[in-house]
PDB file of C-alpha atoms in Angstrom:
ATOM      1  CA  MET A  93     137.405  47.597   5.758  1.00 56.00           C
ATOM      2  CA  ASP A  94     134.489  45.248   6.284  1.00 73.00           C
ATOM      3  CA  ALA A  95     131.027  46.576   6.970  1.00 76.00           C
ATOM      4  CA  PRO A  96     130.060  46.855  10.623  1.00 80.00           C
ATOM      5  CA  ASN A  97     128.490  43.773  12.156  1.00 85.00           C
ATOM      6  CA  HIS A  98     124.846  44.685  12.740  1.00 89.00           C
ATOM      7  CA  PRO A  99     121.514  42.977  11.945  1.00 90.00           C
ATOM      8  CA  TRP A 100     120.437  45.937   9.796  1.00 92.00           C
ATOM      9  CA  ILE A 101     123.553  45.724   7.578  1.00 91.00           C
ATOM     10  CA  SER A 102     124.357  43.259   4.841  1.00 87.00           C
ATOM     11  CA  THR A 103     126.987  43.416   2.140  1.00 82.00           C
ATOM     12  CA  SER A 104     128.096  41.349  -0.818  1.00 74.00           C
ATOM     13  CA  ASP A 105     131.336  43.251  -1.255  1.00 81.00           C
ATOM     14  CA  ASP A 106     133.238  45.927   0.620  1.00 84.00           C
ATOM     15  CA  SER A 107     132.108  48.762  -1.629  1.00 90.00           C
ATOM     16  CA  LEU A 108     128.319  48.182  -1.407  1.00 93.00           C
ATOM     17  CA  ILE A 109     126.725  48.479   2.010  1.00 92.00           C
ATOM     18  CA  ARG A 110     123.030  47.560   2.254  1.00 93.00           C
ATOM     19  CA  LEU A 111     121.071  48.971   5.183  1.00 92.00           C
ATOM     20  CA  VAL A 112     117.708  47.297   5.778  1.00 92.00           C
ATOM     21  CA  ALA A 113     115.441  49.277   8.075  1.00 87.00           C
ATOM     22  CA  PRO A 114     113.263  47.230  10.435  1.00 88.00           C
ATOM     23  CA  ALA A 115     109.499  47.786  10.476  1.00 87.00           C
ATOM     24  CA  HIS A 116     109.474  49.591  13.852  1.00 88.00           C
ATOM     25  CA  PRO A 117     112.888  50.956  14.893  1.00 87.00           C
ATOM     26  CA  THR A 118     113.108  52.477  18.366  1.00 87.00           C
ATOM     27  CA  ALA A 119     115.037  55.680  18.971  1.00 87.00           C
ATOM     28  CA  GLN A 120     117.550  53.776  21.148  1.00 91.00           C
ATOM     29  CA  ASP A 121     118.075  51.058  18.507  1.00 91.00           C
ATOM     30  CA  LEU A 122     118.547  53.784  15.938  1.00 90.00           C
ATOM     31  CA  ASP A 123     121.064  55.652  18.120  1.00 91.00           C
ATOM     32  CA  ASP A 124     123.087  52.466  18.679  1.00 92.00           C
ATOM     33  CA  PHE A 125     123.069  51.777  14.948  1.00 92.00           C
ATOM     34  CA  LEU A 126     124.057  55.333  13.996  1.00 91.00           C
ATOM     35  CA  GLU A 127     126.893  55.343  16.549  1.00 91.00           C
ATOM     36  CA  LEU A 128     128.240  52.139  14.997  1.00 91.00           C
ATOM     37  CA  LEU A 129     128.055  53.712  11.531  1.00 90.00           C
ATOM     38  CA  GLN A 130     129.816  56.877  12.750  1.00 88.00           C
ATOM     39  CA  GLY A 131     132.829  54.846  13.860  1.00 88.00           C
ATOM     40  CA  TRP A 132     132.812  52.872  10.621  1.00 89.00           C
ATOM     41  CA  TYR A 133     132.814  55.995   8.394  1.00 88.00           C
ATOM     42  CA  LEU A 134     136.074  57.083  10.018  1.00 87.00           C
ATOM     43  CA  THR A 135     137.790  53.780   9.168  1.00 89.00           C
ATOM     44  CA  ARG A 136     136.955  53.906   5.450  1.00 88.00           C
ATOM     45  CA  SER A 137     139.813  54.515   3.054  1.00 89.00           C
ATOM     46  CA  SER A 138     138.119  53.698  -0.254  1.00 90.00           C
ATOM     47  CA  PRO A 139     134.905  54.616  -2.083  1.00 92.00           C
ATOM     48  CA  TYR A 140     131.655  52.908  -1.114  1.00 92.00           C
ATOM     49  CA  ALA A 141     127.957  53.281  -1.829  1.00 94.00           C
ATOM     50  CA  MET A 142     124.973  52.661   0.393  1.00 92.00           C
ATOM     51  CA  ILE A 143     121.753  50.953  -0.555  1.00 94.00           C
ATOM     52  CA  VAL A 144     119.070  51.917   1.959  1.00 90.00           C
ATOM     53  CA  ASP A 145     116.153  49.489   1.848  1.00 92.00           C
ATOM     54  CA  VAL A 146     113.109  50.975   3.564  1.00 87.00           C
ATOM     55  CA  ARG A 147     110.475  48.698   2.026  1.00 87.00           C
ATOM     56  CA  GLU A 148     109.718  47.048   5.391  1.00 86.00           C
ATOM     57  CA  LEU A 149     109.602  50.300   7.373  1.00 81.00           C
ATOM     58  CA  ASP A 150     106.099  50.799   8.787  1.00 79.00           C
ATOM     59  CA  GLU A 151     106.689  53.839  10.952  1.00 75.00           C
ATOM     60  CA  PHE A 152     109.385  56.406  11.420  1.00 73.00           C
ATOM     61  CA  ASP A 153     108.239  58.989  13.930  1.00 76.00           C
ATOM     62  CA  GLY A 154     109.519  62.513  14.454  1.00 78.00           C
ATOM     63  CA  GLU A 155     111.908  61.430  17.214  1.00 83.00           C
ATOM     64  CA  CYS A 156     113.572  58.889  14.913  1.00 80.00           C
ATOM     65  CA  ARG A 157     113.753  61.427  12.076  1.00 79.00           C
ATOM     66  CA  SER A 158     115.443  63.958  14.362  1.00 82.00           C
ATOM     67  CA  HIS A 159     118.002  61.332  15.469  1.00 82.00           C
ATOM     68  CA  VAL A 160     118.868  60.569  11.834  1.00 82.00           C
ATOM     69  CA  THR A 161     119.030  64.274  10.947  1.00 81.00           C
ATOM     70  CA  ARG A 162     121.373  64.975  13.864  1.00 84.00           C
ATOM     71  CA  HIS A 163     123.562  62.024  12.867  1.00 84.00           C
ATOM     72  CA  MET A 164     123.740  63.168   9.233  1.00 82.00           C
ATOM     73  CA  LYS A 165     124.795  66.683  10.252  1.00 83.00           C
ATOM     74  CA  ARG A 166     127.379  65.453  12.756  1.00 86.00           C
ATOM     75  CA  ALA A 167     128.794  62.745  10.481  1.00 85.00           C
ATOM     76  CA  ARG A 168     128.654  64.721   7.223  1.00 84.00           C
ATOM     77  CA  PRO A 169     132.452  65.262   6.854  1.00 85.00           C
ATOM     78  CA  ALA A 170     133.215  61.601   7.584  1.00 85.00           C
ATOM     79  CA  ILE A 171     130.441  60.377   5.286  1.00 84.00           C
ATOM     80  CA  ALA A 172     131.382  62.676   2.413  1.00 83.00           C
ATOM     81  CA  GLN A 173     135.002  61.615   2.367  1.00 87.00           C
ATOM     82  CA  HIS A 174     134.421  58.292   0.550  1.00 90.00           C
ATOM     83  CA  LEU A 175     130.671  57.985  -0.102  1.00 90.00           C
ATOM     84  CA  ALA A 176     130.007  57.577  -3.833  1.00 93.00           C
ATOM     85  CA  GLY A 177     126.229  57.732  -3.509  1.00 92.00           C
ATOM     86  CA  THR A 178     123.116  56.322  -1.901  1.00 90.00           C
ATOM     87  CA  ALA A 179     120.313  54.333  -3.516  1.00 93.00           C
ATOM     88  CA  VAL A 180     117.055  54.319  -1.563  1.00 90.00           C
ATOM     89  CA  ILE A 181     114.677  51.444  -2.306  1.00 92.00           C
ATOM     90  CA  LEU A 182     111.013  52.485  -2.233  1.00 87.00           C
ATOM     91  CA  GLN A 183     108.477  50.054  -3.668  1.00 82.00           C
ATOM     92  CA  SER A 184     105.468  52.307  -4.127  1.00 80.00           C
ATOM     93  CA  PRO A 185     105.528  54.233  -7.444  1.00 82.00           C
ATOM     94  CA  TRP A 186     103.619  57.059  -5.763  1.00 80.00           C
ATOM     95  CA  ILE A 187     106.139  57.382  -2.893  1.00 77.00           C
ATOM     96  CA  ARG A 188     109.043  57.183  -5.394  1.00 78.00           C
ATOM     97  CA  ALA A 189     107.498  60.038  -7.396  1.00 80.00           C
ATOM     98  CA  VAL A 190     107.050  62.153  -4.262  1.00 72.00           C
ATOM     99  CA  ALA A 191     110.613  61.389  -3.088  1.00 74.00           C
ATOM    100  CA  ASN A 192     112.056  62.279  -6.509  1.00 75.00           C
ATOM    101  CA  GLY A 193     110.088  65.529  -6.500  1.00 72.00           C
ATOM    102  CA  VAL A 194     111.414  66.457  -3.078  1.00 63.00           C
ATOM    103  CA  LEU A 195     114.981  65.589  -4.128  1.00 70.00           C
ATOM    104  CA  GLY A 196     114.552  67.730  -7.223  1.00 70.00           C
ATOM    105  CA  LEU A 197     113.661  70.677  -5.027  1.00 69.00           C
ATOM    106  CA  VAL A 198     116.191  70.207  -2.219  1.00 61.00           C
ATOM    107  CA  GLY A 199     119.019  68.371  -3.942  1.00 64.00           C
ATOM    108  CA  ALA A 200     121.534  66.119  -2.236  1.00 71.00           C
ATOM    109  CA  VAL A 201     125.154  66.618  -1.225  1.00 69.00           C
ATOM    110  CA  LYS A 202     126.173  63.282  -2.729  1.00 84.00           C
ATOM    111  CA  PRO A 203     124.408  61.481  -5.582  1.00 89.00           C
ATOM    112  CA  LEU A 204     121.168  59.914  -4.400  1.00 88.00           C
ATOM    113  CA  ARG A 205     118.796  57.783  -6.441  1.00 91.00           C
ATOM    114  CA  ILE A 206     115.332  56.501  -5.569  1.00 89.00           C
ATOM    115  CA  VAL A 207     114.956  52.962  -6.968  1.00 92.00           C
ATOM    116  CA  GLU A 208     112.302  50.239  -7.071  1.00 92.00           C
ATOM    117  CA  ASN A 209     114.322  47.136  -6.146  1.00 94.00           C
ATOM    118  CA  ILE A 210     117.667  45.839  -4.895  1.00 93.00           C
ATOM    119  CA  GLU A 211     118.964  44.957  -8.378  1.00 95.00           C
ATOM    120  CA  GLU A 212     118.409  48.490  -9.659  1.00 95.00           C
ATOM    121  CA  GLY A 213     120.001  49.893  -6.499  1.00 95.00           C
ATOM    122  CA  GLN A 214     123.066  47.644  -6.779  1.00 95.00           C
ATOM    123  CA  GLU A 215     123.591  48.442 -10.456  1.00 96.00           C
ATOM    124  CA  TRP A 216     123.404  52.184  -9.850  1.00 95.00           C
ATOM    125  CA  ALA A 217     125.558  52.012  -6.694  1.00 95.00           C
ATOM    126  CA  ARG A 218     128.281  49.976  -8.460  1.00 95.00           C
ATOM    127  CA  GLY A 219     128.382  52.597 -11.209  1.00 95.00           C
ATOM    128  CA  GLN A 220     128.784  55.366  -8.626  1.00 95.00           C
ATOM    129  CA  VAL A 221     131.645  53.537  -6.873  1.00 95.00           C
ATOM    130  CA  ALA A 222     133.395  52.840 -10.200  1.00 94.00           C
ATOM    131  CA  TYR A 223     133.101  56.509 -11.169  1.00 93.00           C
ATOM    132  CA  LEU A 224     134.478  57.746  -7.831  1.00 91.00           C
ATOM    133  CA  GLU A 225     137.340  55.217  -7.972  1.00 90.00           C
ATOM    134  CA  LYS A 226     138.190  56.388 -11.503  1.00 90.00           C
ATOM    135  CA  MET A 227     138.127  60.049 -10.470  1.00 86.00           C
ATOM    136  CA  SER A 228     140.209  59.361  -7.336  1.00 80.00           C
ATOM    137  CA  SER A 229     142.758  57.429  -9.374  1.00 79.00           C
ATOM    138  CA  HIS A 230     142.933  60.215 -11.946  1.00 72.00           C
ATOM    139  CA  LEU A 231     143.450  62.863  -9.267  1.00 72.00           C
ATOM    140  CA  ARG A 232     146.216  60.828  -7.606  1.00 68.00           C
ATOM    141  CA  SER A 233     148.036  60.269 -10.911  1.00 69.00           C
ATOM    142  CA  SER A 234     147.938  63.862 -12.142  1.00 62.00           C
ATOM    143  CA  SER A 235     150.202  65.873  -9.897  1.00 56.00           C
ATOM    144  CA  PRO A 236     150.616  69.589 -10.565  1.00 54.00           C
ATOM    145  CA  PRO A 237     154.079  70.938 -11.475  1.00 50.00           C
ATOM    146  CA  SER A 238     156.148  72.146  -8.552  1.00 51.00           C
ATOM    147  CA  ASP A 239     156.065  75.700  -9.918  1.00 50.00           C
ATOM    148  CA  PRO A 240     152.770  76.337 -11.703  1.00 46.00           C
ATOM    149  CA  LEU A 241     154.286  79.329 -13.551  1.00 45.00           C
ATOM    150  CA  SER A 242     157.395  77.491 -14.776  1.00 47.00           C
ATOM    151  CA  ASP A 243     155.887  76.891 -18.235  1.00 48.00           C
ATOM    152  CA  ALA A 244     154.208  80.279 -18.471  1.00 45.00           C
ATOM    153  CA  PRO A 245     155.539  82.773 -21.035  1.00 47.00           C
ATOM    154  CA  PRO A 246     157.323  85.852 -19.693  1.00 48.00           C
ATOM    155  CA  PRO A 247     155.109  88.856 -18.982  1.00 46.00           C
ATOM    156  CA  VAL A 248     154.604  91.256 -21.876  1.00 46.00           C
ATOM    157  CA  GLU A 249     155.313  94.957 -21.415  1.00 47.00           C
ATOM    158  CA  LEU A 250     152.481  97.000 -22.826  1.00 44.00           C
ATOM    159  CA  GLU A 251     153.258 100.390 -24.270  1.00 49.00           C
ATOM    160  CA  ARG A 252     150.997 103.134 -23.105  1.00 47.00           C
ATOM    161  CA  GLU A 253     149.626 105.453 -25.687  1.00 50.00           C
ATOM    162  CA  SER A 254     150.427 109.002 -24.802  1.00 49.00           C
ATOM    163  CA  VAL A 255     147.399 111.221 -24.680  1.00 49.00           C
ATOM    164  CA  PRO A 256     147.910 114.972 -24.867  1.00 55.00           C
ATOM    165  CA  PRO A 257     146.391 116.909 -21.995  1.00 56.00           C
ATOM    166  CA  SER A 258     142.987 118.328 -22.799  1.00 57.00           C
ATOM    167  CA  SER A 259     142.578 122.091 -23.079  1.00 56.00           C
ATOM    168  CA  PRO A 260     139.877 123.951 -21.200  1.00 55.00           C
TER     169      PRO A 260
END
């Protein structure tokens, strides 16, 4: 499935989706964008990774942050189904260090990496997609036996040691 058609989205192949945040997104623009993404998540049938480029972002107020947070909570099951990971491009070494520290404390549901540039983000994202494709393929090819106990040895009867009753 091709990436959604939106000015904030670019892609070189179907498995790597690059989101480029504008300098001053409005809450309405953000809502329209997130609604488009929500529909797209549901059409995915194969692993993909996102590269979120926020180098041009000048401001992201509390209202915008709450819209993104709400979207992430609502879309979490659809996102998690095929997302291999997200690379976030931050140019400032100081902001990257802070972001990595926060991620170390809070963690992420799916792999997330803070990177310096698009090349580093693409390399990492491709590796994540390849890993998820390999794991998915392995899970599809290894089917469990119809009766999981069919190869199990018969139960062993244990003899109980007789203990004489104790005298008062």
